[in-house]
Coordinates of C-alpha atoms and ligand atoms in Angstrom, one line a residue:
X1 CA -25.6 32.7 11.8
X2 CA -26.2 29.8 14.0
X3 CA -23.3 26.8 14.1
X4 CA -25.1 23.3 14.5
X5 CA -23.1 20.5 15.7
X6 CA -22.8 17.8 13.5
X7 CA -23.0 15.3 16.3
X8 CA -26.2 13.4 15.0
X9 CA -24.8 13.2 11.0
X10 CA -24.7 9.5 10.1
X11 CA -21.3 8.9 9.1
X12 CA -20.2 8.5 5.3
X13 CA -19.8 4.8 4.5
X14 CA -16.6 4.7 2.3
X15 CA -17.4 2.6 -0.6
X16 CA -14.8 0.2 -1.4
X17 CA -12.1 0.5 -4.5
X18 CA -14.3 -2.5 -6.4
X19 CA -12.8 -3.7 -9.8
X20 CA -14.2 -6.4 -12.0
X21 CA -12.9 -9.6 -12.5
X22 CA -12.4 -10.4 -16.1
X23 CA -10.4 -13.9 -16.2
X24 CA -9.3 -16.7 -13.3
X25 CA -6.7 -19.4 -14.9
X26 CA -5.9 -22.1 -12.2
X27 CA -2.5 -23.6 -12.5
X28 CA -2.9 -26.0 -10.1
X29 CA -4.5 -26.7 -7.2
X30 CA -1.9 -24.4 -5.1
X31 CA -1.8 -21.8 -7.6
X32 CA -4.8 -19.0 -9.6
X33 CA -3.7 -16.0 -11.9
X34 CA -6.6 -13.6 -12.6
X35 CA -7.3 -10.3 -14.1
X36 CA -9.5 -7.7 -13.3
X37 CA -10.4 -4.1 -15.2
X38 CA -8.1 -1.3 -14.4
X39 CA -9.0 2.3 -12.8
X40 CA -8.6 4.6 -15.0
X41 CA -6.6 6.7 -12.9
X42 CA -4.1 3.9 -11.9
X43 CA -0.5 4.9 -12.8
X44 CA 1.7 2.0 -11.7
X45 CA 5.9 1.1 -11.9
X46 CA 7.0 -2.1 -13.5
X47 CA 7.5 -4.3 -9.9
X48 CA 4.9 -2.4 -7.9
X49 CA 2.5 -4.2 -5.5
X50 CA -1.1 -2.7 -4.2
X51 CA -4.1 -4.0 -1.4
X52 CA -6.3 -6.1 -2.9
X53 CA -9.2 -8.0 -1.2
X54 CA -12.6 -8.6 -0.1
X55 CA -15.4 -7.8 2.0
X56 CA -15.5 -9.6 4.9
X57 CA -19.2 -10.9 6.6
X58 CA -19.0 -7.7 8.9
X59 CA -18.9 -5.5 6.1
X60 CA -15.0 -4.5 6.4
X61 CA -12.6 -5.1 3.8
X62 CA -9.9 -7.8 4.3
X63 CA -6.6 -6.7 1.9
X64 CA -3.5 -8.1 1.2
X65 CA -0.6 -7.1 -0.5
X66 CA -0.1 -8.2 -4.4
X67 CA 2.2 -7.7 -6.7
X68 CA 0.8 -6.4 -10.4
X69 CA 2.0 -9.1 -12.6
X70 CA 1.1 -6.9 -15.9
X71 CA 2.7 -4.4 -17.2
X72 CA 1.9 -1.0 -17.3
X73 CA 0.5 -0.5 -20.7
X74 CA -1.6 -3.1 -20.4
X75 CA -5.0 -1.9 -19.7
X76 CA -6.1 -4.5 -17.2
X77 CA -4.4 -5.6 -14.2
X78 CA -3.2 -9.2 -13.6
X79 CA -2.5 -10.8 -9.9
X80 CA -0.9 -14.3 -9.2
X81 CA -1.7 -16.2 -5.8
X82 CA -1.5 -18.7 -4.1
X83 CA -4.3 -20.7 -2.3
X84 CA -3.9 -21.5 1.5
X85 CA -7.7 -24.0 2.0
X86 CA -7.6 -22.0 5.2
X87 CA -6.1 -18.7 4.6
X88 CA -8.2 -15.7 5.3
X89 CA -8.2 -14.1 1.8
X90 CA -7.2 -16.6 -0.3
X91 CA -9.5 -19.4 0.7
X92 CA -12.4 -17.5 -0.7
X93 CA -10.3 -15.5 -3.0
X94 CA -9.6 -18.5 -4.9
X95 CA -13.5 -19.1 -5.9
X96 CA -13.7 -15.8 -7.6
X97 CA -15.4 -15.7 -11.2
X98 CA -15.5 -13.3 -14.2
X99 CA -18.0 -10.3 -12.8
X100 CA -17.2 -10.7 -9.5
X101 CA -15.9 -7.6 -7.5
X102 CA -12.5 -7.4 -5.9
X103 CA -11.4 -4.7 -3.8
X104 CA -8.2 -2.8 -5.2
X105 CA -6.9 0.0 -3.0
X106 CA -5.1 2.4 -6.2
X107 CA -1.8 3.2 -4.2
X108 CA 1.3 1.3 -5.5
X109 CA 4.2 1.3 -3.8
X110 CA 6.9 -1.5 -3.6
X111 CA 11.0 -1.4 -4.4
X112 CA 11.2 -4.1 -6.7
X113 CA 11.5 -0.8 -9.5
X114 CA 14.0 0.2 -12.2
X115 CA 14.4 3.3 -10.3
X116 CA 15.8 1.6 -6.9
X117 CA 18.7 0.6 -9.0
X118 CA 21.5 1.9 -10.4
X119 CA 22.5 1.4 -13.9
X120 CA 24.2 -1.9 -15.2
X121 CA 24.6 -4.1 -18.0
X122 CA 22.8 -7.3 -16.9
X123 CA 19.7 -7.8 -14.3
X124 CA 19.1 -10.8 -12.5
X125 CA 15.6 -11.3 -11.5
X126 CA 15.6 -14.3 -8.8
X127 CA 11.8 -15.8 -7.6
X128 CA 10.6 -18.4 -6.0
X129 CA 6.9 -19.5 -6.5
X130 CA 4.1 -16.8 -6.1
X131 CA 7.4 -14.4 -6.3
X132 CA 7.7 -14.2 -10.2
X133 CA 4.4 -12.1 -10.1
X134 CA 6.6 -8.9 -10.0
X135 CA 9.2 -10.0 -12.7
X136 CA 6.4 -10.8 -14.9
X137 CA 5.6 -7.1 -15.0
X138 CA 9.2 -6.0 -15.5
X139 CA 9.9 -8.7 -18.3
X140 CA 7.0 -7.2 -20.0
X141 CA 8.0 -3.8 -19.6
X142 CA 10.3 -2.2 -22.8
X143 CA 12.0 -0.4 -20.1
X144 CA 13.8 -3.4 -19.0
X145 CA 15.4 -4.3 -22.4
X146 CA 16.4 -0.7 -23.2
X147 CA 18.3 -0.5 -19.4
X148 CA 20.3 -3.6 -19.6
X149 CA 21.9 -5.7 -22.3
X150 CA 20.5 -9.1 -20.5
X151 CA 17.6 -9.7 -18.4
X152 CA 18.2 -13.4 -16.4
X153 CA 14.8 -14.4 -14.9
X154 CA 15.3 -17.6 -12.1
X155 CA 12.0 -18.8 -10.9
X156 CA 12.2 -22.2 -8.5
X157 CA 9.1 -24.0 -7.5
X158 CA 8.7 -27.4 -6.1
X159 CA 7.2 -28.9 -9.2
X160 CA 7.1 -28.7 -12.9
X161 CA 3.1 -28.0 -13.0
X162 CA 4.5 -25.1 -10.7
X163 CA 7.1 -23.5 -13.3
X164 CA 3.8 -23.6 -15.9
X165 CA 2.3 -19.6 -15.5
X166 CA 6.2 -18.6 -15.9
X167 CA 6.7 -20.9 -18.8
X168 CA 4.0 -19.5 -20.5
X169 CA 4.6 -16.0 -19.9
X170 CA 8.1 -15.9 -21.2
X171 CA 6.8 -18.0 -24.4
X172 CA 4.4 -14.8 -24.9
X173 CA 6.8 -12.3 -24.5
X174 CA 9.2 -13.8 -27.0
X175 CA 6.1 -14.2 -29.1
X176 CA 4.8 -10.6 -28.9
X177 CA 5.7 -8.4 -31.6
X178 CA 7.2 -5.4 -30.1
X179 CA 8.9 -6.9 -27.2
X180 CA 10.3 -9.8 -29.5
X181 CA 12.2 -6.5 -31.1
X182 CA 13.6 -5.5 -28.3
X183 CA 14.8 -9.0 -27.2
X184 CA 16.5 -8.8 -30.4
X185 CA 16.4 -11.8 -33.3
X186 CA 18.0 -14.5 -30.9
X187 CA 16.0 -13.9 -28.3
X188 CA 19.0 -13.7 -26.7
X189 CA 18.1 -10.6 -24.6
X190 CA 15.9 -12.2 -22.5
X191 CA 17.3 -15.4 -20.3
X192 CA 14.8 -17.8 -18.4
X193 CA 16.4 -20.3 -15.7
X194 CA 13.7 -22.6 -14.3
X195 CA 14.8 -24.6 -11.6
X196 CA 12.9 -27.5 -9.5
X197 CA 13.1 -29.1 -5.7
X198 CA 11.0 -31.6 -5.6
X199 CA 10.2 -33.3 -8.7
X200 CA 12.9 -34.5 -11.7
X201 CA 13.2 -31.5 -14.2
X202 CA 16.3 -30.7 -16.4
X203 CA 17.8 -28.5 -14.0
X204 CA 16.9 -29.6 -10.5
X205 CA 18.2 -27.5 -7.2
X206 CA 17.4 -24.3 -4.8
X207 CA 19.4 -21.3 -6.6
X208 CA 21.0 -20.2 -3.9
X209 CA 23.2 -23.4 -4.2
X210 CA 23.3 -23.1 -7.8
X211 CA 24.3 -19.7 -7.3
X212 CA 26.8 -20.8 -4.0
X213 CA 28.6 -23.7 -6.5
X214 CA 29.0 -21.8 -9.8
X215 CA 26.5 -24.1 -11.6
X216 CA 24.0 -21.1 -12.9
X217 CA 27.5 -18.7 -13.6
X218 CA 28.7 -22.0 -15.5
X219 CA 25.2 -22.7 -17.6
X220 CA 25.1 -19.4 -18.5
X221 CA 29.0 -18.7 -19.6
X222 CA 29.2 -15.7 -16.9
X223 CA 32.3 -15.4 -14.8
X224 CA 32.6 -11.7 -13.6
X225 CA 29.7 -11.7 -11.6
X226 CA 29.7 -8.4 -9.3
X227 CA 28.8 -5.2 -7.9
X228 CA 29.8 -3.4 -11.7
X229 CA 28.2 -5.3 -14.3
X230 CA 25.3 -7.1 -12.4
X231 CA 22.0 -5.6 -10.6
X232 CA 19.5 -7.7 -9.1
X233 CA 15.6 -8.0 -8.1
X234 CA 14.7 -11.0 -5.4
X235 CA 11.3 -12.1 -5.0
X236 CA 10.1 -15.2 -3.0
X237 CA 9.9 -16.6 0.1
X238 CA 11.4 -15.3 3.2
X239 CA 14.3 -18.5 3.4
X240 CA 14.8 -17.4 -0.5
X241 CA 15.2 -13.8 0.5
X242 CA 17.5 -14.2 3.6
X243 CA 19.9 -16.2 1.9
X244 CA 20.2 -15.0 -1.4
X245 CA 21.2 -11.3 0.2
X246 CA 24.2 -13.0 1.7
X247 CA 24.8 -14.3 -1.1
X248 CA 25.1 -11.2 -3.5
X249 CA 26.4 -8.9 -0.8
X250 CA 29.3 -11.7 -0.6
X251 CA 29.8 -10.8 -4.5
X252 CA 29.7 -7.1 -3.8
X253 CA 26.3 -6.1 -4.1
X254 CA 24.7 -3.5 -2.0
X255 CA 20.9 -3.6 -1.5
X256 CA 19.3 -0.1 -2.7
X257 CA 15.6 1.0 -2.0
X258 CA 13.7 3.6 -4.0
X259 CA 15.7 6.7 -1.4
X260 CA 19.2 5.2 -2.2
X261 CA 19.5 3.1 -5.0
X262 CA 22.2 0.8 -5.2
X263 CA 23.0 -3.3 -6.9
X264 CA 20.4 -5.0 -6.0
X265 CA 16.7 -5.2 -4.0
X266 CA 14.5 -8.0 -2.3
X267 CA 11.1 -8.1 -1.7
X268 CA 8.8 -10.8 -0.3
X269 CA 6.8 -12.6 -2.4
X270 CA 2.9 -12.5 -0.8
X271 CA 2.5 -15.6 1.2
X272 CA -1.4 -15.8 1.9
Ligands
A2P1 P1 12.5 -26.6 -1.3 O1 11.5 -27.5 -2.0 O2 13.8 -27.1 -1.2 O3 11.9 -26.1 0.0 P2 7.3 -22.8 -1.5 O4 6.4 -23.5 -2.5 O5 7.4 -23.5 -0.2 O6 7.0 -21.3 -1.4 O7 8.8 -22.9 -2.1 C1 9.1 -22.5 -3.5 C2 10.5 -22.9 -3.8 O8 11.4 -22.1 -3.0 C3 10.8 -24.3 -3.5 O9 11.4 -24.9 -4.7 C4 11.7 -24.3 -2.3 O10 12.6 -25.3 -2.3 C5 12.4 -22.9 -2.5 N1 13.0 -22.4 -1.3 C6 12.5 -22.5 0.0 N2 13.4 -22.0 0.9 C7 14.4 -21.5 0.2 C8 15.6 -20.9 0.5 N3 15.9 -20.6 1.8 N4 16.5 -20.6 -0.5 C9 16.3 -20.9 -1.7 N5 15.1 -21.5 -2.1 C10 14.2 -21.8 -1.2

């Protein structure tokens, strides 16, 4: 039998991951949350981030890294961004509408996981803007009540229309039926610490100083901070980030990753 090159085949065009949009909330005019359907085959861990994107005018597909801000029985997926007027993804990003297509590459990866710690009684989760995305997964996950006795969410923003998205998602959590159970009668289990910089709120200040002076420790009645009680997740900017490690490591923390898990783990929040 004759062998005939395949030199003349037209290549395959790959067809991108699409997925449909199904809802786009804007916050404000720095901030968009949105939803799109799920692929069926997309198995994902509380904290996880993928690719998503669009096609560019040459045909290619421009992605970025997003965190899944839903959790992973939910069966769409929900993204929070930010919107830079002259950022490459998110200045058109932001426009998107219900049945538009987005471009969702199904490989999750990220250490911002149950699994990249080791067990402890109380989890700190600290974010800065965009950076709550992750935590909003992991707050709505069941896993996280059953693993620790108290879950301490801190998200920072510059302004008070800025703390809305996580207002309103810890207001549904305690409202949901089965995750209300699990954050127990008081909901008690379940801690949320909003801070701001930039505008009067009730509790104004970065939290790394409110970490640095005692003031969060003292709000929240805590004085044995450390390496055997505590575990934390850090998501936000990469000032945030920076700091915040030295700032646990001076307590005793260790940072783990999904290899070697350890007291706590930092990942940057998606930036635009
Ligand atoms: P600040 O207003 O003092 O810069 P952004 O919107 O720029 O991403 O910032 C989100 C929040 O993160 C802001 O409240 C900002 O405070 C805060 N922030 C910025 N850098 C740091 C840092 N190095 N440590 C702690 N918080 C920070």
């Amino acid at each position: 039998t004759e062998i005939r090159p395949v030199k003349d085949a037209t290549p395959v065009k790959t067809l991108p991951d699409a997925q449909t949009v199904t809802e786009v909330t804007h916050w404000t005019d720095r901030l968009f949350s949105f939803r799109v359907t799920r692929p069926a085959s997309l198995r994902f861990r509380s904290g996880e981030f993928v690719m998503i994107g669009l096609l560019k005018d040459d045909g290619k597909p421009l992605l970025r890294a997003y965190s899944i801000a839903s959790p992973s029985w939910d069966d769409e997926l929900e993204f929070y961004s930010i919107k830079v007027q002259d950022g490459p993804l998110t200045s058109r990003l932001q426009h998107i509408q219900p049945g538009d297509q987005i471009i969702l590459r199904p490989k999750p990866v990220g250490t911002l996981v149950h699994d990249a710690l080791l067990p402890g009684n109380r989890l700190w989760l600290f974010s800065t803007g965009t950076g709550i995305a992750p935590f909003a997964s992991l707050i709505r996950d069941p896993q996280t009540y059953e693993d620790y006795d108290k879950v301490i969410l801190t998200h920072t923003c510059r302004d008070v229309a800025e703390l809305e998205y996580g207002r309103k998602l810890v207001e549904n959590v305690r409202n949901d039926e089965l995750l209300r159970e699990l954050i127990g009668d008081g909901l008690d289990k379940l801690v949320y610490y909003p801070t701001t910089t930039r505008e009067e709120s009730p509790k104004m200040g970065r939290i790394t100083a409110l970490l640095s002076d005692g003031t969060l420790f003292k709000d929240l009645g805590v004085d044995d901070f450390g390496a055997e009680n505590d575990r934390a997740m850090v998501c936000g900017s990469m000032g945030l980030n920076t700091d915040i490690k030295v700032i646990l490591e001076g307590f005793g923390l260790r940072e783990g990753a999904n290899s070697e898990p350890a007291e706590y783990v930092v990942e940057k929040a998606f930036v635009g």
